[in-house]
């Protein structure tokens, strides 16, 4: 019960940030799409804050509206969504390496909370965020409103990219329930010769990488591709399921390195760093990802059988 209550509190806090972003959009007179942008953020806030209490059809209709607004290009960041270079340099000089303390503490406290507290992994992230925020006030001594102002600016800058991970993870669950794995198994059975372990390994690793690239989520791809290829063509031929599962998942991560659909890894950092080429991170990672995928094929072939 306490886990559910805590989750609702954190979702409501996220919803408050979305409301602030919507208000920020309404105030941006220079933003032509400010009313559409504000509607997007207010709808997101409603889904996060009161979604569980709304009929599923209403939530589904709201998501369709969000998709339409996004597809029509009506969701835009405000003119002040970027970082003020002068202020950034001034604060960096003032804080020095102290700025990394909350960042490191965020990761460490999330791990400790997820491991030792009975609140679940999602709530552990929220708890670690509160701890890091307290440390920010102690170390950086910002103005009381600064975290909310900068958090709103950051969310405005990231925009719709920030929602891709959870949407793609949900898509993986839908694919699994719809039996996509069985369809893939039927299609692959005509490609893999009977008893050819090497071809099966190649198809499995490539399938994991490609499907992860399409969905942007290795965990979502894993259930579909393992059901469709891994179990019938590798494990059924005597392959070690532990080795196949572990290497199969990390083979999918090779696809993560090469896709804009993995927005939290590839596109969001480019937005945060304000890179001129939004695909610059992918271009740098792609050669390493291809090399890693080749090694996965070799390792799985020799270790799994």
Coordinates of C-alpha atoms in Angstrom, one line a residue:
X1 CA 0.0 0.0 0.0
X2 CA 2.8 2.4 0.9
X3 CA 4.5 1.7 -2.4
X4 CA 1.4 2.7 -4.3
X5 CA 0.9 5.9 -2.3
X6 CA 4.6 6.9 -2.7
X7 CA 4.4 6.2 -6.5
X8 CA 1.3 8.5 -6.7
X9 CA 3.2 11.2 -4.9
X10 CA 6.1 11.1 -7.3
X11 CA 3.8 10.9 -10.4
X12 CA 2.0 14.0 -9.1
X13 CA 5.3 15.8 -8.6
X14 CA 6.2 15.0 -12.2
X15 CA 2.7 16.2 -13.3
X16 CA 3.4 19.5 -11.5
X17 CA 6.6 20.0 -13.6
X18 CA 4.5 19.3 -16.8
X19 CA 2.0 22.0 -15.7
X20 CA 4.8 24.5 -15.2
X21 CA 6.1 23.7 -18.6
X22 CA 2.6 24.3 -20.1
X23 CA 2.4 27.6 -18.3
X24 CA 5.8 28.5 -19.6
X25 CA 4.6 27.8 -23.1
X26 CA 1.5 30.0 -22.7
X27 CA 3.7 32.8 -21.5
X28 CA 6.0 32.5 -24.6
X29 CA 4.4 35.1 -26.8
X30 CA 7.0 34.5 -29.5
X31 CA 6.0 30.8 -29.7
X32 CA 3.4 30.4 -32.5
X33 CA 2.3 27.0 -31.3
X34 CA 2.1 28.0 -27.7
X35 CA -1.5 26.9 -27.2
X36 CA -0.9 23.5 -28.8
X37 CA 2.3 23.1 -26.8
X38 CA 0.5 24.0 -23.6
X39 CA -2.3 21.6 -24.4
X40 CA 0.3 18.8 -24.8
X41 CA 1.9 19.4 -21.4
X42 CA -1.4 19.8 -19.6
X43 CA -2.7 16.5 -21.1
X44 CA 0.5 14.8 -20.0
X45 CA 0.1 16.2 -16.5
X46 CA -3.5 14.9 -16.3
X47 CA -2.4 11.4 -17.4
X48 CA 0.4 11.3 -14.8
X49 CA -1.7 12.8 -12.0
X50 CA -5.1 11.4 -12.4
X51 CA -4.6 8.7 -15.1
X52 CA -5.4 5.7 -12.9
X53 CA -8.8 7.3 -12.0
X54 CA -9.9 7.9 -15.6
X55 CA -11.6 5.4 -17.8
X56 CA -9.0 3.6 -20.1
X57 CA -10.7 4.9 -23.2
X58 CA -10.3 8.5 -22.0
X59 CA -6.6 8.0 -21.4
X60 CA -6.2 6.3 -24.8
X61 CA -8.0 9.2 -26.5
X62 CA -5.6 11.6 -24.7
X63 CA -2.6 9.7 -25.9
X64 CA -4.0 9.8 -29.5
X65 CA -4.3 13.6 -29.2
X66 CA -0.7 13.8 -27.9
X67 CA 0.5 11.7 -30.9
X68 CA -1.4 14.0 -33.3
X69 CA 0.0 17.2 -31.8
X70 CA 3.5 15.7 -32.0
X71 CA 3.1 14.3 -35.5
X72 CA 1.9 17.7 -36.7
X73 CA 4.9 19.4 -35.2
X74 CA 2.8 21.5 -32.8
X75 CA 4.9 20.9 -29.7
X76 CA 7.8 23.3 -29.6
X77 CA 10.3 24.5 -26.9
X78 CA 10.1 28.1 -25.8
X79 CA 12.8 30.6 -26.9
X80 CA 14.4 30.5 -23.5
X81 CA 14.7 26.7 -23.3
X82 CA 18.4 26.7 -23.9
X83 CA 21.2 27.4 -21.4
X84 CA 22.5 30.9 -20.9
X85 CA 26.2 30.5 -21.8
X86 CA 27.3 33.4 -19.6
X87 CA 25.4 32.2 -16.6
X88 CA 26.5 28.6 -17.1
X89 CA 30.2 29.7 -17.2
X90 CA 29.8 31.8 -14.1
X91 CA 28.1 29.0 -12.1
X92 CA 30.6 26.4 -13.3
X93 CA 33.4 28.6 -12.0
X94 CA 31.7 29.2 -8.7
X95 CA 30.8 25.6 -8.0
X96 CA 33.8 23.7 -9.6
X97 CA 33.7 20.0 -9.0
X98 CA 31.0 20.3 -6.3
X99 CA 28.5 20.1 -9.1
X100 CA 29.2 16.4 -9.5
X101 CA 28.3 15.5 -5.9
X102 CA 24.5 15.5 -6.4
X103 CA 24.9 13.6 -9.7
X104 CA 27.0 10.8 -8.1
X105 CA 24.8 10.8 -5.1
X106 CA 21.7 10.4 -7.3
X107 CA 23.0 7.2 -8.8
X108 CA 24.4 5.7 -5.5
X109 CA 21.3 6.5 -3.4
X110 CA 19.0 5.1 -6.1
X111 CA 21.0 1.8 -6.1
X112 CA 21.0 1.6 -2.3
X113 CA 17.3 2.5 -2.0
X114 CA 16.3 -0.1 -4.6
X115 CA 18.5 -2.7 -2.9
X116 CA 17.7 -2.2 0.8
X117 CA 14.4 -0.3 1.0
X118 CA 11.1 -2.1 0.3
X119 CA 9.7 0.6 -2.0
X120 CA 10.6 -0.8 -5.4
X121 CA 13.0 0.4 -8.1
X122 CA 10.7 3.2 -9.5
X123 CA 10.2 4.7 -6.0
X124 CA 13.9 4.4 -5.3
X125 CA 14.6 6.8 -8.2
X126 CA 12.2 9.3 -6.7
X127 CA 13.7 9.0 -3.3
X128 CA 17.2 9.4 -4.7
X129 CA 16.0 12.5 -6.6
X130 CA 14.8 14.1 -3.3
X131 CA 18.1 13.3 -1.6
X132 CA 20.1 14.8 -4.5
X133 CA 17.9 17.9 -4.4
X134 CA 18.6 18.4 -0.7
X135 CA 22.3 18.1 -1.4
X136 CA 22.0 20.6 -4.2
X137 CA 20.6 23.2 -1.8
X138 CA 23.4 22.4 0.7
X139 CA 26.3 22.4 -1.9
X140 CA 25.2 25.0 -4.5
X141 CA 22.9 27.2 -2.3
X142 CA 20.6 28.2 -5.2
X143 CA 17.6 30.5 -4.9
X144 CA 14.6 28.6 -3.5
X145 CA 12.8 28.8 -6.9
X146 CA 15.8 27.9 -9.0
X147 CA 15.4 24.1 -9.0
X148 CA 11.8 24.4 -10.3
X149 CA 12.8 27.1 -12.8
X150 CA 15.7 25.0 -14.2
X151 CA 13.8 21.8 -14.0
X152 CA 11.0 23.3 -16.1
X153 CA 13.5 24.8 -18.6
X154 CA 15.2 21.4 -18.9
X155 CA 12.0 19.6 -19.5
X156 CA 10.9 22.2 -22.0
X157 CA 14.3 21.8 -23.8
X158 CA 14.0 18.0 -23.9
X159 CA 10.4 18.1 -25.0
X160 CA 8.7 15.0 -26.5
X161 CA 11.9 13.1 -26.6
X162 CA 11.7 12.5 -22.9
X163 CA 8.6 10.3 -23.3
X164 CA 9.9 7.9 -26.0
X165 CA 11.5 5.3 -23.6
X166 CA 8.3 4.5 -21.7
X167 CA 6.1 4.6 -24.8
X168 CA 8.5 2.1 -26.6
X169 CA 8.6 -0.1 -23.5
X170 CA 4.8 -0.2 -23.6
X171 CA 4.9 -1.0 -27.3
X172 CA 7.1 -4.1 -26.5
X173 CA 4.5 -5.4 -24.1
X174 CA 1.8 -4.9 -26.7
X175 CA 3.9 -6.8 -29.3
X176 CA 4.5 -9.7 -26.9
X177 CA 0.8 -10.0 -26.1
X178 CA -0.1 -9.8 -29.7
X179 CA 2.1 -12.8 -30.6
X180 CA 4.6 -11.0 -32.7
X181 CA 7.2 -13.6 -31.6
X182 CA 5.2 -16.4 -33.1
X183 CA 5.0 -14.5 -36.4
X184 CA 8.8 -13.9 -36.4
X185 CA 9.4 -17.6 -35.7
X186 CA 7.3 -18.6 -38.7
X187 CA 9.1 -16.2 -41.0
X188 CA 12.6 -17.1 -39.7
X189 CA 12.0 -20.9 -40.0
X190 CA 12.3 -20.6 -43.8
X191 CA 15.7 -18.8 -43.5
X192 CA 17.5 -20.9 -40.9
X193 CA 18.6 -24.4 -42.2
X194 CA 17.8 -27.3 -40.0
X195 CA 20.6 -27.9 -37.5
X196 CA 22.6 -24.8 -38.5
X197 CA 23.6 -23.3 -35.1
X198 CA 25.8 -20.6 -36.6
X199 CA 23.1 -19.2 -38.9
X200 CA 20.7 -19.3 -35.9
X201 CA 23.1 -17.4 -33.7
X202 CA 23.7 -14.8 -36.4
X203 CA 19.9 -14.3 -37.0
X204 CA 19.2 -14.2 -33.3
X205 CA 21.9 -11.5 -32.6
X206 CA 21.0 -9.5 -35.6
X207 CA 17.3 -9.8 -34.8
X208 CA 17.9 -8.5 -31.3
X209 CA 20.0 -5.6 -32.6
X210 CA 17.5 -4.7 -35.3
X211 CA 14.4 -5.0 -33.3
X212 CA 16.0 -3.0 -30.5
X213 CA 16.9 -0.3 -33.0
X214 CA 13.2 -0.3 -34.1
X215 CA 11.7 -0.2 -30.7
X216 CA 14.5 1.7 -28.9
X217 CA 14.3 -0.7 -25.9
X218 CA 16.4 -3.9 -25.5
X219 CA 14.1 -5.4 -22.8
X220 CA 11.0 -5.0 -25.1
X221 CA 12.9 -6.6 -28.0
X222 CA 14.2 -9.4 -25.8
X223 CA 10.9 -11.0 -25.0
X224 CA 9.7 -10.9 -28.7
X225 CA 12.9 -12.1 -30.4
X226 CA 13.8 -14.7 -27.8
X227 CA 10.3 -16.3 -28.1
X228 CA 10.5 -16.1 -31.8
X229 CA 14.1 -17.2 -32.5
X230 CA 16.1 -17.9 -29.3
X231 CA 14.0 -20.6 -27.8
X232 CA 13.0 -22.6 -30.9
X233 CA 16.2 -22.3 -32.9
X234 CA 18.9 -22.1 -30.2
X235 CA 17.8 -23.4 -26.8
X236 CA 15.8 -26.2 -28.5
X237 CA 19.1 -27.3 -30.1
X238 CA 20.8 -27.7 -26.8
X239 CA 22.1 -24.2 -26.3
X240 CA 22.8 -22.9 -22.8
X241 CA 19.8 -20.6 -21.9
X242 CA 21.8 -18.6 -19.5
X243 CA 24.5 -17.7 -22.1
X244 CA 22.0 -17.2 -24.9
X245 CA 19.8 -15.0 -22.7
X246 CA 22.7 -12.8 -21.4
X247 CA 24.4 -12.4 -24.7
X248 CA 21.1 -11.9 -26.5
X249 CA 20.2 -9.0 -24.3
X250 CA 23.5 -7.3 -24.7
X251 CA 23.4 -7.9 -28.5
X252 CA 20.2 -5.9 -28.4
X253 CA 22.1 -3.1 -26.7
X254 CA 24.3 -2.9 -29.8
X255 CA 21.2 -1.8 -31.6
X256 CA 20.5 0.7 -28.8
X257 CA 23.8 2.4 -29.7
X258 CA 22.7 2.9 -33.3
X259 CA 19.1 4.2 -33.1
X260 CA 17.4 7.5 -32.5
X261 CA 14.5 5.5 -31.0
X262 CA 16.7 5.0 -27.9
X263 CA 16.1 8.6 -27.1
X264 CA 17.2 8.6 -23.5
X265 CA 20.7 7.3 -24.6
X266 CA 21.2 9.0 -27.9
X267 CA 18.9 11.9 -28.7
X268 CA 18.2 13.3 -25.2
X269 CA 22.0 13.8 -24.4
X270 CA 22.4 15.5 -27.7
X271 CA 19.6 17.9 -26.8
X272 CA 21.0 18.5 -23.3
X273 CA 24.5 19.2 -24.7
X274 CA 22.9 21.4 -27.4
X275 CA 24.9 19.6 -30.1
X276 CA 24.6 20.9 -33.7
X277 CA 24.1 17.4 -35.0
X278 CA 21.4 15.6 -33.1
X279 CA 22.7 12.3 -34.4
X280 CA 26.3 13.0 -33.5
X281 CA 26.3 10.6 -30.6
X282 CA 24.9 7.8 -32.8
X283 CA 27.6 8.4 -35.5
X284 CA 30.3 8.1 -32.9
X285 CA 28.9 4.9 -31.4
X286 CA 28.0 3.0 -34.6
X287 CA 31.4 1.6 -35.4
X288 CA 31.9 0.3 -31.9
X289 CA 28.4 -1.2 -31.9
X290 CA 29.0 -3.1 -35.1
X291 CA 32.3 -4.5 -33.8
X292 CA 30.6 -5.5 -30.5
X293 CA 27.8 -7.2 -32.4
X294 CA 30.3 -9.4 -34.3
X295 CA 31.9 -10.4 -31.0
X296 CA 28.5 -11.3 -29.6
X297 CA 28.0 -13.7 -32.5
X298 CA 31.4 -15.4 -32.0
X299 CA 31.0 -15.6 -28.2
X300 CA 27.5 -17.0 -28.4
X301 CA 28.4 -19.6 -30.9
X302 CA 31.4 -21.0 -28.9
X303 CA 30.0 -20.5 -25.4
X304 CA 26.4 -21.5 -25.7
X305 CA 27.0 -24.9 -27.3

